[in-house]
Amino acid sequence: KERDEVVISNAAIELYSEIPKPKKKAPAAKAEGAAAPSVPVSADIFHAIGTFLADNSATVEKVQKVFQFQLTGPDSVWTVDAKGGAVGEGETQKPDCTLALSDGDFMDMCTGKADPMKLFSTGKLKISGDIMASQKLSFLKKIEPQRVADAMKARGGGGGGAAPAKPSGPLSGDVFLGIKAHVAHHPELAEKIQKVFQFQLTDPDSVWTIDVKTPGGAVAPGETVKPDCTLVIAESDFLDLTSGKADAMKLFSTGKLKISGDVMASQRLSFLSKIDPAWAREQVAKMKAEGAAPTAAAAPKASREAETPALIAALKAALEKNPGLAKEVDAVVELRVANPDSGWTLDLKNGSVNEGLADKPDCTLTVADEDLGALARGRATLEEMFRRGQLRVDGDVAVAKRLGLLGKLLEG
């Protein structure tokens, strides 16, 4: 809600009451290894929206907005350009309104299994930019199920086969072996950079340490040395990043790349851009032939207990002991914690703390669990964390300035 009015009513509408099935074809010789008929995937939905907009210029003239859908698990970005009447994968136009949710929730929403208002209120659907524009997505209810079925046909030959497998490419382990070779050939890097980086990859999970602090430097799977800077990213995004298909700043700003610890140190990873890809491939092939190191499954990351729950408990206790402390802030603060993810509402108007995202926060803080722990132990201040990029502040910055109290409360 915004200003006590529902702003995303009908933002995502059921496109069909049951899974559409392509029309039956005349019997034909069954191809060897042919798959069973598939169900729609998110790409089918967007292709159906695209054909609808292309055929309905009146809708385009009426809506005149560009929407970007950022889906996760698997990750994809789609632009619904209801200004120009086109839909495309990726950011084809600067969006007026951005909607972020998981691929599964998007499909559930389109098939009527999930309610958009509930997804929004529970933080599973996040809307940014021109929030009121999301109301104009009501045109989706006019899309005929047959358009989805046609998209399935185009994708899998009558809806039969699954989406084609992605072409094989280098594994993340190969990339780190290439970095290992480069560091070994340039021992001066350790003296120059003086930092240890840990990459925590997901889907599948693995951890790699790039040590350019210890004399000579080293690259190895697992946490071999305590890192100065930790980078968390999906393996597919990491491969896109290292191949030049993805931009590091864009991944960071969209939350696909999370950095904790000494955030500024990540700038020193610029040395990676100097690695010659052809030379690196030769070195990796040579190391593999010699049985040098694992190239696919690195050591799994060690489980780390989240610090936030204990800190929230300490904050609650401090407020119960001295309710007047909350009035020093006198605002509702939304605390978004990453790695592991959690959300909290700090109602410092009424002196209460609850799990879940705030309805109408005055200020939103986004911080990594590990960095929040450092704040609680007095190793950093909110101002220092903001300056180093470890803390993001949205909303009323004046509230954030009054939150110096938060560190004191957590310490207590």
mmCIF file of C-alpha atoms in Angstrom:
data_model
loop_
_atom_site.group_PDB
_atom_site.id
_atom_site.type_symbol
_atom_site.label_atom_id
_atom_site.label_comp_id
_atom_site.label_asym_id
_atom_site.label_seq_id
_atom_site.Cartn_x
_atom_site.Cartn_y
_atom_site.Cartn_z
ATOM 1 C CA LYS A 1 0.000 0.000 0.000
ATOM 2 C CA GLU A 2 0.960 3.636 -0.461
ATOM 3 C CA ARG A 3 -0.916 6.483 1.218
ATOM 4 C CA ASP A 4 -3.439 3.870 2.443
ATOM 5 C CA GLU A 5 -4.375 2.991 -1.141
ATOM 6 C CA VAL A 6 -3.680 -0.297 -2.887
ATOM 7 C CA VAL A 7 -1.160 0.463 -5.611
ATOM 8 C CA ILE A 8 -0.496 -2.957 -7.087
ATOM 9 C CA SER A 9 -4.035 -4.214 -7.452
ATOM 10 C CA ASN A 10 -4.085 -6.404 -10.553
ATOM 11 C CA ALA A 11 -0.372 -5.828 -11.036
ATOM 12 C CA ALA A 12 -0.077 -9.440 -12.066
ATOM 13 C CA ILE A 13 -3.167 -11.184 -13.345
ATOM 14 C CA GLU A 14 -4.020 -14.806 -13.909
ATOM 15 C CA LEU A 15 -3.314 -15.435 -17.568
ATOM 16 C CA TYR A 16 -5.135 -18.753 -17.763
ATOM 17 C CA SER A 17 -7.182 -20.894 -15.413
ATOM 18 C CA GLU A 18 -5.429 -24.096 -16.402
ATOM 19 C CA ILE A 19 -2.135 -24.870 -18.066
ATOM 20 C CA PRO A 20 -2.703 -24.377 -21.800
ATOM 21 C CA LYS A 21 -1.979 -27.292 -24.079
ATOM 22 C CA PRO A 22 -0.974 -26.941 -27.714
ATOM 23 C CA LYS A 23 -3.430 -28.314 -30.262
ATOM 24 C CA LYS A 24 -2.778 -31.916 -31.170
ATOM 25 C CA LYS A 25 -0.907 -32.543 -34.380
ATOM 26 C CA ALA A 26 -1.492 -35.386 -36.790
ATOM 27 C CA PRO A 27 0.387 -38.508 -35.631
ATOM 28 C CA ALA A 28 3.969 -38.508 -36.781
ATOM 29 C CA ALA A 29 6.962 -40.728 -36.364
ATOM 30 C CA LYS A 30 8.168 -40.355 -32.808
ATOM 31 C CA ALA A 31 11.632 -38.884 -32.653
ATOM 32 C CA GLU A 32 14.122 -40.878 -30.691
ATOM 33 C CA GLY A 33 14.495 -39.502 -27.176
ATOM 34 C CA ALA A 34 11.593 -37.056 -27.595
ATOM 35 C CA ALA A 35 10.483 -35.512 -24.307
ATOM 36 C CA ALA A 36 6.972 -35.464 -22.902
ATOM 37 C CA PRO A 37 4.898 -32.308 -23.518
ATOM 38 C CA SER A 38 6.211 -29.435 -21.439
ATOM 39 C CA VAL A 39 4.456 -26.908 -19.259
ATOM 40 C CA PRO A 40 4.896 -23.170 -19.818
ATOM 41 C CA VAL A 41 8.028 -21.439 -18.588
ATOM 42 C CA SER A 42 8.371 -17.737 -17.846
ATOM 43 C CA ALA A 43 9.796 -17.091 -21.323
ATOM 44 C CA ASP A 44 6.539 -18.400 -22.833
ATOM 45 C CA ILE A 45 4.552 -15.902 -20.765
ATOM 46 C CA PHE A 46 6.695 -12.988 -21.904
ATOM 47 C CA HIS A 47 6.546 -14.052 -25.543
ATOM 48 C CA ALA A 48 2.747 -14.173 -25.234
ATOM 49 C CA ILE A 49 2.757 -10.649 -23.786
ATOM 50 C CA GLY A 50 4.939 -9.565 -26.717
ATOM 51 C CA THR A 51 2.549 -10.871 -29.367
ATOM 52 C CA PHE A 52 -0.383 -9.304 -27.521
ATOM 53 C CA LEU A 53 1.231 -5.856 -27.484
ATOM 54 C CA ALA A 54 2.211 -6.177 -31.141
ATOM 55 C CA ASP A 55 -1.415 -6.882 -32.044
ATOM 56 C CA ASN A 56 -3.008 -4.284 -29.745
ATOM 57 C CA SER A 57 -1.758 -0.785 -30.490
ATOM 58 C CA ALA A 58 -4.651 0.714 -28.493
ATOM 59 C CA THR A 59 -3.299 -0.903 -25.310
ATOM 60 C CA VAL A 60 0.175 0.447 -26.002
ATOM 61 C CA GLU A 61 -1.203 3.945 -26.577
ATOM 62 C CA LYS A 62 -3.122 3.748 -23.294
ATOM 63 C CA VAL A 63 -0.422 2.268 -21.015
ATOM 64 C CA GLN A 64 2.693 4.159 -22.200
ATOM 65 C CA LYS A 65 5.002 2.617 -19.587
ATOM 66 C CA VAL A 66 8.084 0.389 -19.663
ATOM 67 C CA PHE A 67 8.183 -2.442 -17.109
ATOM 68 C CA GLN A 68 11.207 -4.516 -16.186
ATOM 69 C CA PHE A 69 10.762 -7.930 -14.569
ATOM 70 C CA GLN A 70 13.811 -9.176 -12.660
ATOM 71 C CA LEU A 71 13.331 -12.893 -11.988
ATOM 72 C CA THR A 72 15.558 -15.073 -9.823
ATOM 73 C CA GLY A 73 16.112 -18.827 -9.497
ATOM 74 C CA PRO A 74 16.851 -19.080 -12.426
ATOM 75 C CA ASP A 75 17.831 -15.481 -13.044
ATOM 76 C CA SER A 76 16.457 -13.590 -16.023
ATOM 77 C CA VAL A 77 15.467 -10.045 -16.905
ATOM 78 C CA TRP A 78 12.610 -9.155 -19.251
ATOM 79 C CA THR A 79 11.505 -5.752 -20.517
ATOM 80 C CA VAL A 80 7.810 -5.251 -21.271
ATOM 81 C CA ASP A 81 7.862 -2.081 -23.366
ATOM 82 C CA ALA A 82 4.255 -0.935 -23.381
ATOM 83 C CA LYS A 83 5.383 2.368 -24.899
ATOM 84 C CA GLY A 84 6.860 0.872 -28.055
ATOM 85 C CA GLY A 85 4.790 -2.320 -28.090
ATOM 86 C CA ALA A 86 7.568 -4.884 -27.681
ATOM 87 C CA VAL A 87 8.895 -7.423 -25.182
ATOM 88 C CA GLY A 88 12.510 -8.518 -25.054
ATOM 89 C CA GLU A 89 14.951 -10.380 -22.845
ATOM 90 C CA GLY A 90 17.345 -8.149 -20.932
ATOM 91 C CA GLU A 91 17.096 -4.401 -20.369
ATOM 92 C CA THR A 92 16.102 -3.261 -23.847
ATOM 93 C CA GLN A 93 14.682 0.037 -22.586
ATOM 94 C CA LYS A 94 15.118 2.087 -19.416
ATOM 95 C CA PRO A 95 12.211 0.951 -17.199
ATOM 96 C CA ASP A 96 9.641 3.212 -15.568
ATOM 97 C CA CYS A 97 8.719 0.468 -13.093
ATOM 98 C CA THR A 98 10.762 -2.546 -11.967
ATOM 99 C CA LEU A 99 9.280 -5.702 -10.440
ATOM 100 C CA ALA A 100 11.613 -8.217 -8.765
ATOM 101 C CA LEU A 101 10.479 -11.700 -7.724
ATOM 102 C CA SER A 102 11.462 -15.342 -8.115
ATOM 103 C CA ASP A 103 10.709 -17.191 -11.335
ATOM 104 C CA GLY A 104 8.576 -19.656 -9.359
ATOM 105 C CA ASP A 105 6.498 -16.908 -7.726
ATOM 106 C CA PHE A 106 6.056 -15.224 -11.111
ATOM 107 C CA MET A 107 4.688 -18.451 -12.614
ATOM 108 C CA ASP A 108 2.436 -19.029 -9.576
ATOM 109 C CA MET A 109 1.158 -15.483 -9.906
ATOM 110 C CA CYS A 110 0.428 -15.908 -13.617
ATOM 111 C CA THR A 111 -1.448 -19.170 -13.049
ATOM 112 C CA GLY A 112 -3.437 -17.802 -10.117
ATOM 113 C CA LYS A 113 -1.668 -19.910 -7.487
ATOM 114 C CA ALA A 114 -0.243 -16.828 -5.773
ATOM 115 C CA ASP A 115 -1.814 -13.465 -4.970
ATOM 116 C CA PRO A 116 0.297 -10.434 -6.026
ATOM 117 C CA MET A 117 -0.786 -8.398 -2.995
ATOM 118 C CA LYS A 118 0.346 -11.169 -0.644
ATOM 119 C CA LEU A 119 3.647 -11.539 -2.478
ATOM 120 C CA PHE A 120 4.150 -7.776 -2.231
ATOM 121 C CA SER A 121 3.237 -7.522 1.459
ATOM 122 C CA THR A 122 5.572 -10.405 2.375
ATOM 123 C CA GLY A 123 8.476 -8.938 0.428
ATOM 124 C CA LYS A 124 8.510 -11.662 -2.233
ATOM 125 C CA LEU A 125 7.479 -9.124 -4.877
ATOM 126 C CA LYS A 126 9.461 -5.892 -4.795
ATOM 127 C CA ILE A 127 8.417 -2.902 -6.875
ATOM 128 C CA SER A 128 10.596 0.146 -7.482
ATOM 129 C CA GLY A 129 10.493 3.216 -9.692
ATOM 130 C CA ASP A 130 7.024 4.450 -10.668
ATOM 131 C CA ILE A 131 5.052 2.195 -8.310
ATOM 132 C CA MET A 132 1.705 3.570 -9.444
ATOM 133 C CA ALA A 133 2.500 2.411 -12.995
ATOM 134 C CA SER A 134 2.157 -1.190 -11.807
ATOM 135 C CA GLN A 135 -1.616 -0.668 -11.830
ATOM 136 C CA LYS A 136 -1.450 -0.375 -15.616
ATOM 137 C CA LEU A 137 -0.388 -4.023 -15.845
ATOM 138 C CA SER A 138 -4.070 -4.893 -15.632
ATOM 139 C CA PHE A 139 -3.975 -5.305 -19.425
ATOM 140 C CA LEU A 140 -2.354 -8.712 -18.814
ATOM 141 C CA LYS A 141 -5.753 -10.194 -17.985
ATOM 142 C CA LYS A 142 -6.737 -9.698 -21.624
ATOM 143 C CA ILE A 143 -4.037 -12.021 -22.946
ATOM 144 C CA GLU A 144 -5.512 -15.138 -24.505
ATOM 145 C CA PRO A 145 -4.192 -18.541 -23.281
ATOM 146 C CA GLN A 146 -3.651 -19.568 -26.905
ATOM 147 C CA ARG A 147 -0.831 -17.036 -27.165
ATOM 148 C CA VAL A 148 1.009 -18.913 -24.396
ATOM 149 C CA ALA A 149 0.368 -22.223 -26.154
ATOM 150 C CA ASP A 150 1.759 -20.764 -29.389
ATOM 151 C CA ALA A 151 4.884 -19.643 -27.532
ATOM 152 C CA MET A 152 5.298 -23.187 -26.173
ATOM 153 C CA LYS A 153 5.044 -24.551 -29.719
ATOM 154 C CA ALA A 154 7.700 -22.172 -30.966
ATOM 155 C CA ARG A 155 9.999 -23.085 -28.092
ATOM 156 C CA GLY A 156 9.712 -26.846 -28.112
ATOM 157 C CA GLY A 157 8.175 -28.033 -31.365
ATOM 158 C CA GLY A 158 4.538 -28.304 -30.354
ATOM 159 C CA GLY A 159 5.236 -27.913 -26.674
ATOM 160 C CA GLY A 160 7.048 -31.231 -26.598
ATOM 161 C CA GLY A 161 10.666 -30.745 -25.716
ATOM 162 C CA ALA A 162 12.218 -28.962 -22.827
ATOM 163 C CA ALA A 163 14.199 -25.809 -23.465
ATOM 164 C CA PRO A 164 17.520 -26.559 -25.132
ATOM 165 C CA ALA A 165 20.442 -27.001 -22.803
ATOM 166 C CA LYS A 166 22.838 -24.112 -22.477
ATOM 167 C CA PRO A 167 26.043 -24.544 -24.432
ATOM 168 C CA SER A 168 28.831 -25.868 -22.295
ATOM 169 C CA GLY A 169 31.451 -23.389 -21.230
ATOM 170 C CA PRO A 170 34.296 -23.093 -18.744
ATOM 171 C CA LEU A 171 33.580 -24.107 -15.172
ATOM 172 C CA SER A 172 34.288 -21.616 -12.418
ATOM 173 C CA GLY A 173 37.152 -23.849 -11.311
ATOM 174 C CA ASP A 174 38.821 -23.298 -14.694
ATOM 175 C CA VAL A 175 38.565 -19.546 -14.199
ATOM 176 C CA PHE A 176 40.206 -19.745 -10.781
ATOM 177 C CA LEU A 177 42.956 -21.983 -12.181
ATOM 178 C CA GLY A 178 43.611 -19.267 -14.762
ATOM 179 C CA ILE A 179 43.790 -16.687 -11.961
ATOM 180 C CA LYS A 180 46.108 -19.019 -10.042
ATOM 181 C CA ALA A 181 48.475 -19.208 -13.008
ATOM 182 C CA HIS A 182 48.450 -15.415 -13.402
ATOM 183 C CA VAL A 183 49.181 -14.814 -9.705
ATOM 184 C CA ALA A 184 52.018 -17.372 -9.808
ATOM 185 C CA HIS A 185 53.565 -15.582 -12.807
ATOM 186 C CA HIS A 186 53.245 -12.182 -11.120
ATOM 187 C CA PRO A 187 54.475 -12.549 -7.514
ATOM 188 C CA GLU A 188 54.724 -8.752 -7.281
ATOM 189 C CA LEU A 189 50.910 -8.591 -7.068
ATOM 190 C CA ALA A 190 50.914 -9.700 -3.422
ATOM 191 C CA GLU A 191 53.256 -6.889 -2.434
ATOM 192 C CA LYS A 192 51.175 -4.357 -4.364
ATOM 193 C CA ILE A 193 47.605 -5.420 -3.451
ATOM 194 C CA GLN A 194 47.985 -6.776 0.100
ATOM 195 C CA LYS A 195 44.463 -8.229 0.279
ATOM 196 C CA VAL A 196 42.788 -11.640 0.556
ATOM 197 C CA PHE A 197 39.569 -12.159 -1.399
ATOM 198 C CA GLN A 198 37.060 -14.937 -0.865
ATOM 199 C CA PHE A 199 34.554 -15.807 -3.592
ATOM 200 C CA GLN A 200 31.459 -17.629 -2.360
ATOM 201 C CA LEU A 201 29.662 -19.032 -5.402
ATOM 202 C CA THR A 202 26.143 -20.453 -5.333
ATOM 203 C CA ASP A 203 24.194 -22.829 -7.616
ATOM 204 C CA PRO A 204 26.311 -24.931 -7.180
ATOM 205 C CA ASP A 205 28.018 -23.841 -3.966
ATOM 206 C CA SER A 206 31.780 -23.476 -3.833
ATOM 207 C CA VAL A 207 34.363 -21.246 -2.181
ATOM 208 C CA TRP A 208 37.662 -19.986 -3.586
ATOM 209 C CA THR A 209 40.328 -17.866 -1.903
ATOM 210 C CA ILE A 210 42.509 -15.461 -3.890
ATOM 211 C CA ASP A 211 45.405 -14.557 -1.606
ATOM 212 C CA VAL A 212 47.318 -11.582 -2.947
ATOM 213 C CA LYS A 213 48.693 -10.627 0.452
ATOM 214 C CA THR A 214 50.980 -13.527 1.409
ATOM 215 C CA PRO A 215 54.373 -13.263 -0.373
ATOM 216 C CA GLY A 216 54.114 -14.960 -3.753
ATOM 217 C CA GLY A 217 50.319 -15.092 -3.626
ATOM 218 C CA ALA A 218 48.083 -18.151 -3.907
ATOM 219 C CA VAL A 219 44.696 -19.259 -5.251
ATOM 220 C CA ALA A 220 42.988 -22.334 -3.808
ATOM 221 C CA PRO A 221 39.560 -23.861 -3.146
ATOM 222 C CA GLY A 222 38.054 -23.336 0.309
ATOM 223 C CA GLU A 223 38.839 -20.733 2.953
ATOM 224 C CA THR A 224 42.597 -21.130 3.185
ATOM 225 C CA VAL A 225 43.198 -17.680 4.693
ATOM 226 C CA LYS A 226 40.870 -15.301 6.546
ATOM 227 C CA PRO A 227 39.548 -12.930 3.854
ATOM 228 C CA ASP A 228 39.653 -9.141 3.903
ATOM 229 C CA CYS A 229 36.856 -8.953 1.352
ATOM 230 C CA THR A 230 34.120 -11.501 0.569
ATOM 231 C CA LEU A 231 32.155 -11.591 -2.679
ATOM 232 C CA VAL A 232 28.960 -13.672 -2.951
ATOM 233 C CA ILE A 233 27.612 -14.401 -6.428
ATOM 234 C CA ALA A 234 25.875 -17.160 -8.402
ATOM 235 C CA GLU A 235 28.282 -19.254 -10.485
ATOM 236 C CA SER A 236 26.464 -18.345 -13.708
ATOM 237 C CA ASP A 237 26.766 -14.615 -12.923
ATOM 238 C CA PHE A 238 30.434 -15.103 -12.011
ATOM 239 C CA LEU A 239 31.103 -16.757 -15.378
ATOM 240 C CA ASP A 240 29.228 -13.967 -17.182
ATOM 241 C CA LEU A 241 31.229 -11.416 -15.204
ATOM 242 C CA THR A 242 34.604 -12.953 -16.007
ATOM 243 C CA SER A 243 33.715 -13.405 -19.681
ATOM 244 C CA GLY A 244 32.598 -9.796 -20.047
ATOM 245 C CA LYS A 245 28.910 -10.626 -20.547
ATOM 246 C CA ALA A 246 27.907 -8.965 -17.266
ATOM 247 C CA ASP A 247 28.928 -5.695 -15.640
ATOM 248 C CA ALA A 248 30.179 -5.836 -12.044
ATOM 249 C CA MET A 249 28.511 -2.559 -11.035
ATOM 250 C CA LYS A 250 25.171 -3.666 -12.471
ATOM 251 C CA LEU A 251 25.384 -7.017 -10.661
ATOM 252 C CA PHE A 252 26.206 -5.188 -7.423
ATOM 253 C CA SER A 253 23.447 -2.586 -7.774
ATOM 254 C CA THR A 254 20.826 -5.274 -8.498
ATOM 255 C CA GLY A 255 21.911 -7.370 -5.511
ATOM 256 C CA LYS A 256 23.287 -10.252 -7.580
ATOM 257 C CA LEU A 257 26.791 -9.517 -6.312
ATOM 258 C CA LYS A 258 27.087 -8.997 -2.557
ATOM 259 C CA ILE A 259 30.296 -7.662 -1.044
ATOM 260 C CA SER A 260 31.143 -7.657 2.656
ATOM 261 C CA GLY A 261 34.191 -6.887 4.754
ATOM 262 C CA ASP A 262 36.549 -4.324 3.210
ATOM 263 C CA VAL A 263 34.261 -3.316 0.335
ATOM 264 C CA MET A 264 36.747 -0.792 -1.090
ATOM 265 C CA ALA A 265 39.308 -3.588 -1.490
ATOM 266 C CA SER A 266 37.178 -5.061 -4.265
ATOM 267 C CA GLN A 267 38.442 -2.258 -6.519
ATOM 268 C CA ARG A 268 41.868 -3.878 -6.372
ATOM 269 C CA LEU A 269 40.527 -6.878 -8.262
ATOM 270 C CA SER A 270 41.034 -4.821 -11.416
ATOM 271 C CA PHE A 271 44.211 -6.854 -11.984
ATOM 272 C CA LEU A 272 41.952 -9.679 -13.199
ATOM 273 C CA SER A 273 41.155 -7.690 -16.355
ATOM 274 C CA LYS A 274 44.825 -7.927 -17.353
ATOM 275 C CA ILE A 275 44.741 -11.726 -17.657
ATOM 276 C CA ASP A 276 45.101 -12.832 -21.287
ATOM 277 C CA PRO A 277 42.242 -15.333 -21.906
ATOM 278 C CA ALA A 278 44.181 -17.349 -24.516
ATOM 279 C CA TRP A 279 47.222 -17.609 -22.246
ATOM 280 C CA ALA A 280 45.006 -18.569 -19.291
ATOM 281 C CA ARG A 281 43.350 -21.372 -21.305
ATOM 282 C CA GLU A 282 46.774 -22.773 -22.180
ATOM 283 C CA GLN A 283 47.856 -22.710 -18.538
ATOM 284 C CA VAL A 284 44.618 -24.369 -17.369
ATOM 285 C CA ALA A 285 45.005 -27.148 -19.953
ATOM 286 C CA LYS A 286 48.586 -27.687 -18.831
ATOM 287 C CA MET A 287 47.610 -27.830 -15.132
ATOM 288 C CA LYS A 288 44.775 -30.252 -15.871
ATOM 289 C CA ALA A 289 47.119 -32.505 -17.819
ATOM 290 C CA GLU A 290 49.449 -32.514 -14.832
ATOM 291 C CA GLY A 291 46.534 -33.203 -12.460
ATOM 292 C CA ALA A 292 47.156 -29.922 -10.705
ATOM 293 C CA ALA A 293 43.952 -28.979 -8.915
ATOM 294 C CA PRO A 294 40.192 -29.461 -8.858
ATOM 295 C CA THR A 295 38.458 -27.464 -11.580
ATOM 296 C CA ALA A 296 34.799 -27.963 -10.794
ATOM 297 C CA ALA A 297 33.868 -28.783 -7.212
ATOM 298 C CA ALA A 298 35.687 -26.529 -4.818
ATOM 299 C CA ALA A 299 35.381 -26.985 -1.089
ATOM 300 C CA PRO A 300 31.886 -26.087 0.166
ATOM 301 C CA LYS A 301 31.686 -22.949 2.228
ATOM 302 C CA ALA A 302 31.767 -23.446 5.942
ATOM 303 C CA SER A 303 28.456 -22.881 7.627
ATOM 304 C CA ARG A 304 28.372 -19.674 9.614
ATOM 305 C CA GLU A 305 25.827 -18.934 12.275
ATOM 306 C CA ALA A 306 23.842 -15.787 11.600
ATOM 307 C CA GLU A 307 24.504 -13.012 14.104
ATOM 308 C CA THR A 308 21.395 -10.942 13.431
ATOM 309 C CA PRO A 309 18.879 -12.937 15.555
ATOM 310 C CA ALA A 310 21.032 -12.552 18.674
ATOM 311 C CA LEU A 311 21.555 -8.856 17.969
ATOM 312 C CA ILE A 312 17.824 -8.307 17.503
ATOM 313 C CA ALA A 313 17.211 -10.035 20.835
ATOM 314 C CA ALA A 314 19.739 -7.691 22.457
ATOM 315 C CA LEU A 315 18.031 -4.686 20.874
ATOM 316 C CA LYS A 316 14.625 -5.811 22.153
ATOM 317 C CA ALA A 317 16.042 -6.254 25.650
ATOM 318 C CA ALA A 318 17.613 -2.782 25.588
ATOM 319 C CA LEU A 319 14.341 -1.178 24.503
ATOM 320 C CA GLU A 320 12.376 -3.037 27.169
ATOM 321 C CA LYS A 321 14.846 -1.899 29.796
ATOM 322 C CA ASN A 322 14.763 1.724 28.655
ATOM 323 C CA PRO A 323 11.749 2.472 26.366
ATOM 324 C CA GLY A 324 12.687 6.135 26.161
ATOM 325 C CA LEU A 325 15.707 5.316 23.982
ATOM 326 C CA ALA A 326 13.468 4.704 20.971
ATOM 327 C CA LYS A 327 12.198 8.288 21.079
ATOM 328 C CA GLU A 328 15.719 9.503 20.310
ATOM 329 C CA VAL A 329 15.198 8.098 16.805
ATOM 330 C CA ASP A 330 11.385 8.429 16.632
ATOM 331 C CA ALA A 331 11.016 6.667 13.272
ATOM 332 C CA VAL A 332 10.183 3.313 11.709
ATOM 333 C CA VAL A 333 13.313 1.686 10.326
ATOM 334 C CA GLU A 334 13.357 -1.296 7.994
ATOM 335 C CA LEU A 335 16.460 -3.442 8.427
ATOM 336 C CA ARG A 336 17.333 -5.663 5.475
ATOM 337 C CA VAL A 337 20.106 -8.112 6.263
ATOM 338 C CA ALA A 338 22.002 -10.107 3.652
ATOM 339 C CA ASN A 339 23.998 -13.345 3.747
ATOM 340 C CA PRO A 340 21.947 -14.914 5.272
ATOM 341 C CA ASP A 341 18.926 -12.866 4.270
ATOM 342 C CA SER A 342 16.379 -11.617 6.796
ATOM 343 C CA GLY A 343 14.144 -8.591 7.248
ATOM 344 C CA TRP A 344 13.181 -6.685 10.408
ATOM 345 C CA THR A 345 10.985 -3.741 11.353
ATOM 346 C CA LEU A 346 12.456 -1.496 14.040
ATOM 347 C CA ASP A 347 9.528 0.630 15.182
ATOM 348 C CA LEU A 348 11.460 3.245 17.101
ATOM 349 C CA LYS A 349 8.348 5.382 17.444
ATOM 350 C CA ASN A 350 6.576 2.846 19.627
ATOM 351 C CA GLY A 351 9.594 0.893 20.865
ATOM 352 C CA SER A 352 8.942 -2.479 19.210
ATOM 353 C CA VAL A 353 11.023 -4.792 17.014
ATOM 354 C CA ASN A 354 9.443 -7.432 14.774
ATOM 355 C CA GLU A 355 10.554 -9.844 12.093
ATOM 356 C CA GLY A 356 9.397 -8.970 8.577
ATOM 357 C CA LEU A 357 9.578 -5.933 6.330
ATOM 358 C CA ALA A 358 7.955 -2.666 7.330
ATOM 359 C CA ASP A 359 4.750 -1.426 5.728
ATOM 360 C CA LYS A 360 5.780 2.223 5.493
ATOM 361 C CA PRO A 361 9.341 2.669 6.763
ATOM 362 C CA ASP A 362 10.801 6.127 7.201
ATOM 363 C CA CYS A 363 14.223 4.721 6.432
ATOM 364 C CA THR A 364 15.588 1.423 5.094
ATOM 365 C CA LEU A 365 19.022 0.048 5.980
ATOM 366 C CA THR A 366 20.610 -2.750 3.941
ATOM 367 C CA VAL A 367 23.653 -4.456 5.445
ATOM 368 C CA ALA A 368 25.379 -7.844 5.516
ATOM 369 C CA ASP A 369 24.926 -9.999 8.624
ATOM 370 C CA GLU A 370 28.676 -10.079 9.196
ATOM 371 C CA ASP A 371 28.949 -6.281 9.010
ATOM 372 C CA LEU A 372 26.021 -5.865 11.402
ATOM 373 C CA GLY A 373 27.963 -8.066 13.820
ATOM 374 C CA ALA A 374 30.995 -5.793 13.457
ATOM 375 C CA LEU A 375 28.779 -2.808 14.297
ATOM 376 C CA ALA A 376 27.487 -4.546 17.415
ATOM 377 C CA ARG A 377 31.009 -5.352 18.587
ATOM 378 C CA GLY A 378 32.067 -1.739 18.188
ATOM 379 C CA ARG A 379 34.471 -2.475 15.330
ATOM 380 C CA ALA A 380 32.739 0.025 13.053
ATOM 381 C CA THR A 381 30.252 2.877 13.172
ATOM 382 C CA LEU A 382 27.256 3.406 10.894
ATOM 383 C CA GLU A 383 29.024 6.379 9.329
ATOM 384 C CA GLU A 384 32.157 4.340 8.582
ATOM 385 C CA MET A 385 30.131 1.480 7.131
ATOM 386 C CA PHE A 386 28.191 3.883 4.896
ATOM 387 C CA ARG A 387 31.393 5.524 3.680
ATOM 388 C CA ARG A 388 32.944 2.138 2.825
ATOM 389 C CA GLY A 389 29.837 0.977 0.969
ATOM 390 C CA GLN A 390 28.968 -1.681 3.572
ATOM 391 C CA LEU A 391 25.693 0.050 4.457
ATOM 392 C CA ARG A 392 23.003 1.236 2.069
ATOM 393 C CA VAL A 393 20.497 3.856 3.219
ATOM 394 C CA ASP A 394 17.183 4.510 1.457
ATOM 395 C CA GLY A 395 14.490 6.953 2.522
ATOM 396 C CA ASP A 396 14.924 9.700 5.115
ATOM 397 C CA VAL A 397 18.680 10.154 5.524
ATOM 398 C CA ALA A 398 18.064 12.336 8.580
ATOM 399 C CA VAL A 399 16.706 9.246 10.345
ATOM 400 C CA ALA A 400 19.888 7.363 9.477
ATOM 401 C CA LYS A 401 21.948 10.113 11.086
ATOM 402 C CA ARG A 402 20.020 9.621 14.329
ATOM 403 C CA LEU A 403 20.718 5.907 14.220
ATOM 404 C CA GLY A 404 24.133 6.237 15.839
ATOM 405 C CA LEU A 405 22.109 5.079 18.823
ATOM 406 C CA LEU A 406 21.606 1.710 17.143
ATOM 407 C CA GLY A 407 25.234 0.737 17.572
ATOM 408 C CA LYS A 408 25.108 1.647 21.272
ATOM 409 C CA LEU A 409 21.934 -0.370 21.783
ATOM 410 C CA LEU A 410 23.413 -3.419 20.066
ATOM 411 C CA GLU A 411 26.616 -3.146 22.080
ATOM 412 C CA GLY A 412 24.513 -3.114 25.220
#
